Amino acid sequence: MRDLEKVGVVGCGLMGAGIAEVSARAGAEVVVVESDAAAVEAGRARLRRSLARAEAKGKIDSADDAMARIRLVTSLDELADRELVIEAIVEDEAVKADLFQMLDKVVESPDAILASNTSSIPIMKLGVVTSRPQQVVGMHFFNPVPVLQLVEIAPSLLTSSETTRRAREFVEGLLGKQAIDCQDRAGFVVNALLVPFILSAIRMLESGFATAEDIDRGLVLGAAHPQGPLALADLIGLDTTAAVADSLYAEFKEPLFAAPPLLARMVDAGLLGRKSGRGFYTYE
């Protein structure tokens, strides 16, 4: 067995399920932890749907074979033998830090890597709550994970070069994706550029300068973007967009990084985009 083929994933939402899927499709043995039995069944259904689509499109030979390499559980103790554990839970620093403390106690191998899919919370803050900060690294995948090829690798000041090398080998060697190196700064590369752009589009809508449809159509037809910034925010999730904005503002104190009032009100109202059925657009 190659290095890092015993993979754990914490969380089976859109990102966690995607990470579990691409790992299983690449031949890894995957254990996914969710909060309760209902979340496990929802995650299982999400995985089955995505794998069935991949099989129908000829991207994999057998959805059943890939699914057989994924085990969904409700206990972190099931991650004891993992070589790599990737956290993909809510973008909340305190919640993530608590999880990393628990993972540090549960994962037995002294060589195991603990990774976070965050792009907005400093990896250093997650590493220092463990006894092995040299083995904590950021591995930021992009949604939808089975489709988008990029993964941002973000070591903290304490992450060892060997951990970074192994993380890159997992991404490029096993998963067949492409990795870029990032400093441990809020937003890494992509979201540090993308989220302020999305916030500008929200401010344009908020001011009445243009409609959501015209803003998005303008960027699609005038700048060759595959989708407009407001539709993209709905896909990312408005809560996630706001969380990244908050982290960017906290780190850099740049006013344009602050979440616009409209975005904050929509999050408060539960209008989170595609995941809730309504954001800047309404979804069936």
PDB file of C-alpha atoms in Angstrom:
ATOM      1  CA  MET A   1       0.000   0.000   0.000  1.00  0.00           C
ATOM      2  CA  ARG A   2       1.267   3.464  -0.856  1.00  0.00           C
ATOM      3  CA  ASP A   3       1.597   6.237   1.710  1.00  0.00           C
ATOM      4  CA  LEU A   4      -1.613   7.883   2.941  1.00  0.00           C
ATOM      5  CA  GLU A   5      -4.057   5.325   1.556  1.00  0.00           C
ATOM      6  CA  LYS A   6      -5.852   4.908   4.893  1.00  0.00           C
ATOM      7  CA  VAL A   7      -7.849   8.133   4.869  1.00  0.00           C
ATOM      8  CA  GLY A   8     -10.262   9.597   7.385  1.00  0.00           C
ATOM      9  CA  VAL A   9     -12.690  12.415   6.644  1.00  0.00           C
ATOM     10  CA  VAL A  10     -14.631  14.283   9.330  1.00  0.00           C
ATOM     11  CA  GLY A  11     -17.860  15.655   7.907  1.00  0.00           C
ATOM     12  CA  CYS A  12     -19.921  14.360   4.999  1.00  0.00           C
ATOM     13  CA  GLY A  13     -21.472  17.539   3.655  1.00  0.00           C
ATOM     14  CA  LEU A  14     -20.699  18.742   0.150  1.00  0.00           C
ATOM     15  CA  MET A  15     -16.962  19.081   0.760  1.00  0.00           C
ATOM     16  CA  GLY A  16     -16.442  16.082   3.022  1.00  0.00           C
ATOM     17  CA  ALA A  17     -18.406  13.795   0.727  1.00  0.00           C
ATOM     18  CA  GLY A  18     -16.440  15.053  -2.259  1.00  0.00           C
ATOM     19  CA  ILE A  19     -13.098  14.435  -0.537  1.00  0.00           C
ATOM     20  CA  ALA A  20     -14.218  10.960   0.515  1.00  0.00           C
ATOM     21  CA  GLU A  21     -15.401  10.203  -3.011  1.00  0.00           C
ATOM     22  CA  VAL A  22     -12.222  11.212  -4.832  1.00  0.00           C
ATOM     23  CA  SER A  23     -10.124   9.347  -2.266  1.00  0.00           C
ATOM     24  CA  ALA A  24     -12.155   6.155  -2.708  1.00  0.00           C
ATOM     25  CA  ARG A  25     -12.148   6.512  -6.497  1.00  0.00           C
ATOM     26  CA  ALA A  26      -8.341   6.673  -6.314  1.00  0.00           C
ATOM     27  CA  GLY A  27      -8.232   3.402  -4.387  1.00  0.00           C
ATOM     28  CA  ALA A  28      -7.892   4.650  -0.808  1.00  0.00           C
ATOM     29  CA  GLU A  29      -9.689   3.020   2.108  1.00  0.00           C
ATOM     30  CA  VAL A  30     -11.869   5.765   3.596  1.00  0.00           C
ATOM     31  CA  VAL A  31     -13.594   6.193   6.950  1.00  0.00           C
ATOM     32  CA  VAL A  32     -16.030   9.107   7.167  1.00  0.00           C
ATOM     33  CA  VAL A  33     -17.262  10.388  10.536  1.00  0.00           C
ATOM     34  CA  GLU A  34     -20.546  12.244  10.909  1.00  0.00           C
ATOM     35  CA  SER A  35     -22.358  13.590  13.944  1.00  0.00           C
ATOM     36  CA  ASP A  36     -25.267  11.129  14.120  1.00  0.00           C
ATOM     37  CA  ALA A  37     -27.087   8.343  12.287  1.00  0.00           C
ATOM     38  CA  ALA A  38     -29.277  10.726  10.291  1.00  0.00           C
ATOM     39  CA  ALA A  39     -26.226  12.639   9.046  1.00  0.00           C
ATOM     40  CA  VAL A  40     -24.559   9.338   8.130  1.00  0.00           C
ATOM     41  CA  GLU A  41     -27.539   8.327   5.991  1.00  0.00           C
ATOM     42  CA  ALA A  42     -27.683  11.746   4.341  1.00  0.00           C
ATOM     43  CA  GLY A  43     -23.975  11.503   3.591  1.00  0.00           C
ATOM     44  CA  ARG A  44     -24.344   7.983   2.237  1.00  0.00           C
ATOM     45  CA  ALA A  45     -27.132   9.113  -0.092  1.00  0.00           C
ATOM     46  CA  ARG A  46     -25.037  12.078  -1.277  1.00  0.00           C
ATOM     47  CA  LEU A  47     -22.106   9.786  -2.037  1.00  0.00           C
ATOM     48  CA  ARG A  48     -24.256   7.237  -3.872  1.00  0.00           C
ATOM     49  CA  ARG A  49     -25.820   9.932  -6.065  1.00  0.00           C
ATOM     50  CA  SER A  50     -22.478  11.431  -6.997  1.00  0.00           C
ATOM     51  CA  LEU A  51     -20.842   8.079  -7.692  1.00  0.00           C
ATOM     52  CA  ALA A  52     -23.817   6.997  -9.804  1.00  0.00           C
ATOM     53  CA  ARG A  53     -23.424  10.161 -11.914  1.00  0.00           C
ATOM     54  CA  ALA A  54     -19.717   9.447 -12.333  1.00  0.00           C
ATOM     55  CA  GLU A  55     -20.456   5.896 -13.472  1.00  0.00           C
ATOM     56  CA  ALA A  56     -23.163   7.061 -15.884  1.00  0.00           C
ATOM     57  CA  LYS A  57     -20.677   9.504 -17.438  1.00  0.00           C
ATOM     58  CA  GLY A  58     -18.034   6.805 -17.787  1.00  0.00           C
ATOM     59  CA  LYS A  59     -15.659   8.444 -15.310  1.00  0.00           C
ATOM     60  CA  ILE A  60     -15.480   5.332 -13.123  1.00  0.00           C
ATOM     61  CA  ASP A  61     -16.082   1.664 -13.874  1.00  0.00           C
ATOM     62  CA  SER A  62     -18.212   0.871 -10.835  1.00  0.00           C
ATOM     63  CA  ALA A  63     -19.954   3.111  -8.316  1.00  0.00           C
ATOM     64  CA  ASP A  64     -20.452   0.084  -6.079  1.00  0.00           C
ATOM     65  CA  ASP A  65     -16.730  -0.671  -5.997  1.00  0.00           C
ATOM     66  CA  ALA A  66     -15.914   2.888  -4.960  1.00  0.00           C
ATOM     67  CA  MET A  67     -18.696   2.938  -2.373  1.00  0.00           C
ATOM     68  CA  ALA A  68     -17.371  -0.318  -0.904  1.00  0.00           C
ATOM     69  CA  ARG A  69     -14.147   1.519  -0.004  1.00  0.00           C
ATOM     70  CA  ILE A  70     -16.051   4.082   2.094  1.00  0.00           C
ATOM     71  CA  ARG A  71     -17.234   3.331   5.620  1.00  0.00           C
ATOM     72  CA  LEU A  72     -19.494   5.877   7.347  1.00  0.00           C
ATOM     73  CA  VAL A  73     -19.512   5.969  11.153  1.00  0.00           C
ATOM     74  CA  THR A  74     -20.483   8.243  14.040  1.00  0.00           C
ATOM     75  CA  SER A  75     -17.450   7.814  16.311  1.00  0.00           C
ATOM     76  CA  LEU A  76     -14.092   9.559  15.997  1.00  0.00           C
ATOM     77  CA  ASP A  77     -12.531   6.474  17.586  1.00  0.00           C
ATOM     78  CA  GLU A  78     -12.909   4.750  14.206  1.00  0.00           C
ATOM     79  CA  LEU A  79     -10.121   7.014  12.921  1.00  0.00           C
ATOM     80  CA  ALA A  80      -7.499   5.514  15.242  1.00  0.00           C
ATOM     81  CA  ASP A  81      -5.600   3.703  12.479  1.00  0.00           C
ATOM     82  CA  ARG A  82      -5.778   6.440   9.813  1.00  0.00           C
ATOM     83  CA  GLU A  83      -2.638   7.759   8.109  1.00  0.00           C
ATOM     84  CA  LEU A  84      -4.343  10.980   6.986  1.00  0.00           C
ATOM     85  CA  VAL A  85      -7.410  12.645   8.491  1.00  0.00           C
ATOM     86  CA  ILE A  86      -9.014  15.578   6.660  1.00  0.00           C
ATOM     87  CA  GLU A  87     -11.393  17.820   8.571  1.00  0.00           C
ATOM     88  CA  ALA A  88     -14.298  19.231   6.546  1.00  0.00           C
ATOM     89  CA  ILE A  89     -16.723  20.619   9.116  1.00  0.00           C
ATOM     90  CA  VAL A  90     -18.303  24.026   9.772  1.00  0.00           C
ATOM     91  CA  GLU A  91     -16.078  27.125   9.317  1.00  0.00           C
ATOM     92  CA  ASP A  92     -15.867  27.913  13.020  1.00  0.00           C
ATOM     93  CA  GLU A  93     -12.444  28.267  14.605  1.00  0.00           C
ATOM     94  CA  ALA A  94     -13.473  27.098  18.079  1.00  0.00           C
ATOM     95  CA  VAL A  95     -15.303  24.043  16.738  1.00  0.00           C
ATOM     96  CA  LYS A  96     -12.386  23.088  14.506  1.00  0.00           C
ATOM     97  CA  ALA A  97      -9.860  23.572  17.315  1.00  0.00           C
ATOM     98  CA  ASP A  98     -11.895  21.297  19.599  1.00  0.00           C
ATOM     99  CA  LEU A  99     -11.979  18.680  16.845  1.00  0.00           C
ATOM    100  CA  PHE A 100      -8.213  18.819  16.311  1.00  0.00           C
ATOM    101  CA  GLN A 101      -7.650  18.328  20.031  1.00  0.00           C
ATOM    102  CA  MET A 102      -9.803  15.205  19.875  1.00  0.00           C
ATOM    103  CA  LEU A 103      -8.137  13.928  16.702  1.00  0.00           C
ATOM    104  CA  ASP A 104      -4.740  14.365  18.344  1.00  0.00           C
ATOM    105  CA  LYS A 105      -5.831  11.974  21.089  1.00  0.00           C
ATOM    106  CA  VAL A 106      -7.621   9.489  18.795  1.00  0.00           C
ATOM    107  CA  VAL A 107      -5.274   9.045  15.822  1.00  0.00           C
ATOM    108  CA  GLU A 108      -2.606   6.608  16.962  1.00  0.00           C
ATOM    109  CA  SER A 109       0.130   6.692  14.326  1.00  0.00           C
ATOM    110  CA  PRO A 110       2.925   9.123  15.255  1.00  0.00           C
ATOM    111  CA  ASP A 111       3.392   9.779  11.528  1.00  0.00           C
ATOM    112  CA  ALA A 112      -0.282  10.521  10.746  1.00  0.00           C
ATOM    113  CA  ILE A 113      -1.154  13.829   9.113  1.00  0.00           C
ATOM    114  CA  LEU A 114      -4.042  15.938  10.401  1.00  0.00           C
ATOM    115  CA  ALA A 115      -5.328  18.239   7.653  1.00  0.00           C
ATOM    116  CA  SER A 116      -7.995  20.921   7.447  1.00  0.00           C
ATOM    117  CA  ASN A 117     -10.075  21.796   4.392  1.00  0.00           C
ATOM    118  CA  THR A 118     -10.464  25.364   5.677  1.00  0.00           C
ATOM    119  CA  SER A 119      -9.378  28.338   3.607  1.00  0.00           C
ATOM    120  CA  SER A 120     -10.167  30.998   6.182  1.00  0.00           C
ATOM    121  CA  ILE A 121      -8.943  29.776   9.580  1.00  0.00           C
ATOM    122  CA  PRO A 122      -5.193  29.922  10.273  1.00  0.00           C
ATOM    123  CA  ILE A 123      -3.627  26.468  10.207  1.00  0.00           C
ATOM    124  CA  MET A 124      -1.312  27.553  13.013  1.00  0.00           C
ATOM    125  CA  LYS A 125      -4.284  27.951  15.355  1.00  0.00           C
ATOM    126  CA  LEU A 126      -5.341  24.363  14.646  1.00  0.00           C
ATOM    127  CA  GLY A 127      -1.832  22.958  14.886  1.00  0.00           C
ATOM    128  CA  VAL A 128      -0.910  24.437  18.259  1.00  0.00           C
ATOM    129  CA  VAL A 129      -3.836  22.789  20.058  1.00  0.00           C
ATOM    130  CA  THR A 130      -2.293  19.397  19.189  1.00  0.00           C
ATOM    131  CA  SER A 131       0.891  17.682  20.361  1.00  0.00           C
ATOM    132  CA  ARG A 132       2.022  17.407  16.718  1.00  0.00           C
ATOM    133  CA  PRO A 133       1.762  20.808  15.016  1.00  0.00           C
ATOM    134  CA  GLN A 134       4.501  19.703  12.612  1.00  0.00           C
ATOM    135  CA  GLN A 135       1.980  17.239  11.143  1.00  0.00           C
ATOM    136  CA  VAL A 136      -0.945  19.651  10.782  1.00  0.00           C
ATOM    137  CA  VAL A 137      -1.443  21.185   7.330  1.00  0.00           C
ATOM    138  CA  GLY A 138      -4.088  22.916   5.249  1.00  0.00           C
ATOM    139  CA  MET A 139      -5.454  20.944   2.294  1.00  0.00           C
ATOM    140  CA  HIS A 140      -8.118  23.115   0.694  1.00  0.00           C
ATOM    141  CA  PHE A 141     -10.226  21.379  -1.951  1.00  0.00           C
ATOM    142  CA  PHE A 142     -12.713  23.170  -4.199  1.00  0.00           C
ATOM    143  CA  ASN A 143     -16.418  22.519  -4.760  1.00  0.00           C
ATOM    144  CA  PRO A 144     -17.427  20.312  -6.513  1.00  0.00           C
ATOM    145  CA  VAL A 145     -14.455  18.219  -5.406  1.00  0.00           C
ATOM    146  CA  PRO A 146     -14.877  15.431  -8.002  1.00  0.00           C
ATOM    147  CA  VAL A 147     -14.763  18.028 -10.813  1.00  0.00           C
ATOM    148  CA  LEU A 148     -12.324  20.789  -9.816  1.00  0.00           C
ATOM    149  CA  GLN A 149      -8.657  19.832  -9.984  1.00  0.00           C
ATOM    150  CA  LEU A 150      -7.083  22.329  -7.599  1.00  0.00           C
ATOM    151  CA  VAL A 151      -6.010  21.733  -4.005  1.00  0.00           C
ATOM    152  CA  GLU A 152      -4.240  24.459  -2.010  1.00  0.00           C
ATOM    153  CA  ILE A 153      -1.514  23.115   0.293  1.00  0.00           C
ATOM    154  CA  ALA A 154      -0.953  25.479   3.232  1.00  0.00           C
ATOM    155  CA  PRO A 155       1.647  24.625   5.867  1.00  0.00           C
ATOM    156  CA  SER A 156       1.885  26.676   9.041  1.00  0.00           C
ATOM    157  CA  LEU A 157       5.204  27.961  10.381  1.00  0.00           C
ATOM    158  CA  LEU A 158       5.432  24.737  12.399  1.00  0.00           C
ATOM    159  CA  THR A 159       4.436  22.256   9.664  1.00  0.00           C
ATOM    160  CA  SER A 160       7.384  20.092   8.660  1.00  0.00           C
ATOM    161  CA  SER A 161       8.627  19.978   5.081  1.00  0.00           C
ATOM    162  CA  GLU A 162       8.049  16.218   5.148  1.00  0.00           C
ATOM    163  CA  THR A 163       4.378  16.688   6.016  1.00  0.00           C
ATOM    164  CA  THR A 164       4.012  19.189   3.174  1.00  0.00           C
ATOM    165  CA  ARG A 165       5.739  16.793   0.775  1.00  0.00           C
ATOM    166  CA  ARG A 166       3.491  13.877   1.761  1.00  0.00           C
ATOM    167  CA  ALA A 167       0.359  16.029   1.470  1.00  0.00           C
ATOM    168  CA  ARG A 168       1.370  17.089  -2.037  1.00  0.00           C
ATOM    169  CA  GLU A 169       2.142  13.486  -3.004  1.00  0.00           C
ATOM    170  CA  PHE A 170      -1.333  12.452  -1.819  1.00  0.00           C
ATOM    171  CA  VAL A 171      -2.986  15.194  -3.856  1.00  0.00           C
ATOM    172  CA  GLU A 172      -0.947  14.797  -7.031  1.00  0.00           C
ATOM    173  CA  GLY A 173       0.238  11.203  -6.869  1.00  0.00           C
ATOM    174  CA  LEU A 174      -2.836   9.408  -5.533  1.00  0.00           C
ATOM    175  CA  LEU A 175      -5.734  11.714  -6.369  1.00  0.00           C
ATOM    176  CA  GLY A 176      -4.299  12.988  -9.651  1.00  0.00           C
ATOM    177  CA  LYS A 177      -5.192  16.583  -8.810  1.00  0.00           C
ATOM    178  CA  GLN A 178      -2.977  19.667  -9.011  1.00  0.00           C
ATOM    179  CA  ALA A 179      -1.600  21.386  -5.937  1.00  0.00           C
ATOM    180  CA  ILE A 180      -0.368  24.908  -5.360  1.00  0.00           C
ATOM    181  CA  ASP A 181       1.605  26.092  -2.345  1.00  0.00           C
ATOM    182  CA  CYS A 182       0.128  28.815  -0.145  1.00  0.00           C
ATOM    183  CA  GLN A 183       1.238  30.737   2.905  1.00  0.00           C
ATOM    184  CA  ASP A 184      -0.835  30.284   6.055  1.00  0.00           C
ATOM    185  CA  ARG A 185      -2.823  33.477   5.550  1.00  0.00           C
ATOM    186  CA  ALA A 186      -6.587  33.914   5.515  1.00  0.00           C
ATOM    187  CA  GLY A 187      -8.056  32.994   2.150  1.00  0.00           C
ATOM    188  CA  PHE A 188      -4.847  31.358   0.902  1.00  0.00           C
ATOM    189  CA  VAL A 189      -4.540  32.232  -2.816  1.00  0.00           C
ATOM    190  CA  VAL A 190      -7.905  31.675  -4.451  1.00  0.00           C
ATOM    191  CA  ASN A 191     -10.317  32.998  -1.845  1.00  0.00           C
ATOM    192  CA  ALA A 192      -8.063  35.953  -1.006  1.00  0.00           C
ATOM    193  CA  LEU A 193      -8.682  37.054  -4.603  1.00  0.00           C
ATOM    194  CA  LEU A 194     -12.143  35.621  -5.194  1.00  0.00           C
ATOM    195  CA  VAL A 195     -14.078  36.590  -2.061  1.00  0.00           C
ATOM    196  CA  PRO A 196     -13.351  40.354  -2.244  1.00  0.00           C
ATOM    197  CA  PHE A 197     -14.533  40.185  -5.860  1.00  0.00           C
ATOM    198  CA  ILE A 198     -17.783  38.492  -4.757  1.00  0.00           C
ATOM    199  CA  LEU A 199     -18.222  41.069  -1.972  1.00  0.00           C
ATOM    200  CA  SER A 200     -17.905  43.841  -4.558  1.00  0.00           C
ATOM    201  CA  ALA A 201     -20.682  42.244  -6.591  1.00  0.00           C
ATOM    202  CA  ILE A 202     -22.878  42.043  -3.482  1.00  0.00           C
ATOM    203  CA  ARG A 203     -22.263  45.730  -2.750  1.00  0.00           C
ATOM    204  CA  MET A 204     -23.187  46.562  -6.337  1.00  0.00           C
ATOM    205  CA  LEU A 205     -26.478  44.694  -5.928  1.00  0.00           C
ATOM    206  CA  GLU A 206     -27.071  46.191  -2.481  1.00  0.00           C
ATOM    207  CA  SER A 207     -26.654  49.738  -3.834  1.00  0.00           C
ATOM    208  CA  GLY A 208     -29.186  49.160  -6.600  1.00  0.00           C
ATOM    209  CA  PHE A 209     -26.523  49.728  -9.259  1.00  0.00           C
ATOM    210  CA  ALA A 210     -27.638  46.604 -11.176  1.00  0.00           C
ATOM    211  CA  THR A 211     -29.758  43.497 -10.727  1.00  0.00           C
ATOM    212  CA  ALA A 212     -28.291  40.147  -9.739  1.00  0.00           C
ATOM    213  CA  GLU A 213     -29.093  38.788 -13.181  1.00  0.00           C
ATOM    214  CA  ASP A 214     -27.360  41.656 -14.978  1.00  0.00           C
ATOM    215  CA  ILE A 215     -24.296  41.568 -12.731  1.00  0.00           C
ATOM    216  CA  ASP A 216     -23.839  37.864 -13.371  1.00  0.00           C
ATOM    217  CA  ARG A 217     -24.663  38.101 -17.066  1.00  0.00           C
ATOM    218  CA  GLY A 218     -22.140  40.895 -17.437  1.00  0.00           C
ATOM    219  CA  LEU A 219     -19.296  38.810 -16.017  1.00  0.00           C
ATOM    220  CA  VAL A 220     -20.269  35.703 -17.992  1.00  0.00           C
ATOM    221  CA  LEU A 221     -20.675  37.449 -21.332  1.00  0.00           C
ATOM    222  CA  GLY A 222     -18.192  40.281 -20.865  1.00  0.00           C
ATOM    223  CA  ALA A 223     -15.357  38.592 -18.981  1.00  0.00           C
ATOM    224  CA  ALA A 224     -15.820  34.933 -20.037  1.00  0.00           C
ATOM    225  CA  HIS A 225     -16.472  33.781 -16.472  1.00  0.00           C
ATOM    226  CA  PRO A 226     -18.183  30.372 -16.356  1.00  0.00           C
ATOM    227  CA  GLN A 227     -20.748  31.810 -13.921  1.00  0.00           C
ATOM    228  CA  GLY A 228     -21.396  35.158 -12.310  1.00  0.00           C
ATOM    229  CA  PRO A 229     -20.136  36.123  -8.844  1.00  0.00           C
ATOM    230  CA  LEU A 230     -23.566  36.046  -7.186  1.00  0.00           C
ATOM    231  CA  ALA A 231     -24.429  32.621  -8.596  1.00  0.00           C
ATOM    232  CA  LEU A 232     -20.997  31.480  -7.450  1.00  0.00           C
ATOM    233  CA  ALA A 233     -21.646  32.808  -3.955  1.00  0.00           C
ATOM    234  CA  ASP A 234     -24.866  30.764  -3.897  1.00  0.00           C
ATOM    235  CA  LEU A 235     -22.869  27.685  -4.899  1.00  0.00           C
ATOM    236  CA  ILE A 236     -20.171  28.266  -2.302  1.00  0.00           C
ATOM    237  CA  GLY A 237     -22.775  29.015   0.375  1.00  0.00           C
ATOM    238  CA  LEU A 238     -23.425  32.504   1.692  1.00  0.00           C
ATOM    239  CA  ASP A 239     -22.499  31.425   5.220  1.00  0.00           C
ATOM    240  CA  THR A 240     -19.130  30.168   3.969  1.00  0.00           C
ATOM    241  CA  THR A 241     -18.631  33.341   1.924  1.00  0.00           C
ATOM    242  CA  ALA A 242     -19.339  35.444   5.019  1.00  0.00           C
ATOM    243  CA  ALA A 243     -17.006  33.313   7.157  1.00  0.00           C
ATOM    244  CA  VAL A 244     -14.129  33.791   4.718  1.00  0.00           C
ATOM    245  CA  ALA A 245     -14.867  37.519   4.543  1.00  0.00           C
ATOM    246  CA  ASP A 246     -14.793  37.749   8.350  1.00  0.00           C
ATOM    247  CA  SER A 247     -11.433  35.940   8.462  1.00  0.00           C
ATOM    248  CA  LEU A 248      -9.966  38.157   5.748  1.00  0.00           C
ATOM    249  CA  TYR A 249     -11.127  41.295   7.547  1.00  0.00           C
ATOM    250  CA  ALA A 250      -9.856  40.050  10.931  1.00  0.00           C
ATOM    251  CA  GLU A 251      -6.407  39.391   9.479  1.00  0.00           C
ATOM    252  CA  PHE A 252      -5.910  42.349   7.152  1.00  0.00           C
ATOM    253  CA  LYS A 253      -8.336  45.027   8.485  1.00  0.00           C
ATOM    254  CA  GLU A 254      -9.111  46.003   4.890  1.00  0.00           C
ATOM    255  CA  PRO A 255     -12.621  47.574   4.787  1.00  0.00           C
ATOM    256  CA  LEU A 256     -13.409  46.024   1.402  1.00  0.00           C
ATOM    257  CA  PHE A 257     -12.928  42.574   2.980  1.00  0.00           C
ATOM    258  CA  ALA A 258     -15.778  43.149   5.463  1.00  0.00           C
ATOM    259  CA  ALA A 259     -19.058  41.341   4.748  1.00  0.00           C
ATOM    260  CA  PRO A 260     -21.669  43.775   3.326  1.00  0.00           C
ATOM    261  CA  PRO A 261     -24.822  44.225   5.440  1.00  0.00           C
ATOM    262  CA  LEU A 262     -26.923  42.460   2.783  1.00  0.00           C
ATOM    263  CA  LEU A 263     -24.774  39.330   3.029  1.00  0.00           C
ATOM    264  CA  ALA A 264     -24.928  39.352   6.834  1.00  0.00           C
ATOM    265  CA  ARG A 265     -28.737  39.742   6.799  1.00  0.00           C
ATOM    266  CA  MET A 266     -29.165  36.908   4.300  1.00  0.00           C
ATOM    267  CA  VAL A 267     -27.064  34.590   6.451  1.00  0.00           C
ATOM    268  CA  ASP A 268     -29.084  35.569   9.531  1.00  0.00           C
ATOM    269  CA  ALA A 269     -32.274  34.750   7.601  1.00  0.00           C
ATOM    270  CA  GLY A 270     -30.979  31.329   6.578  1.00  0.00           C
ATOM    271  CA  LEU A 271     -30.830  32.301   2.905  1.00  0.00           C
ATOM    272  CA  LEU A 272     -27.579  30.454   2.248  1.00  0.00           C
ATOM    273  CA  GLY A 273     -27.767  29.772  -1.486  1.00  0.00           C
ATOM    274  CA  ARG A 274     -28.140  26.398  -3.143  1.00  0.00           C
ATOM    275  CA  LYS A 275     -27.814  24.470   0.121  1.00  0.00           C
ATOM    276  CA  SER A 276     -30.943  26.159   1.539  1.00  0.00           C
ATOM    277  CA  GLY A 277     -32.851  26.548  -1.732  1.00  0.00           C
ATOM    278  CA  ARG A 278     -32.629  30.335  -1.802  1.00  0.00           C
ATOM    279  CA  GLY A 279     -29.879  32.931  -1.891  1.00  0.00           C
ATOM    280  CA  PHE A 280     -29.443  35.553  -4.570  1.00  0.00           C
ATOM    281  CA  TYR A 281     -31.516  33.144  -6.693  1.00  0.00           C
ATOM    282  CA  THR A 282     -34.199  30.587  -5.870  1.00  0.00           C
ATOM    283  CA  TYR A 283     -33.520  26.876  -6.422  1.00  0.00           C
ATOM    284  CA  GLU A 284     -35.850  23.923  -6.701  1.00  0.00           C
TER     285      GLU A 284
END
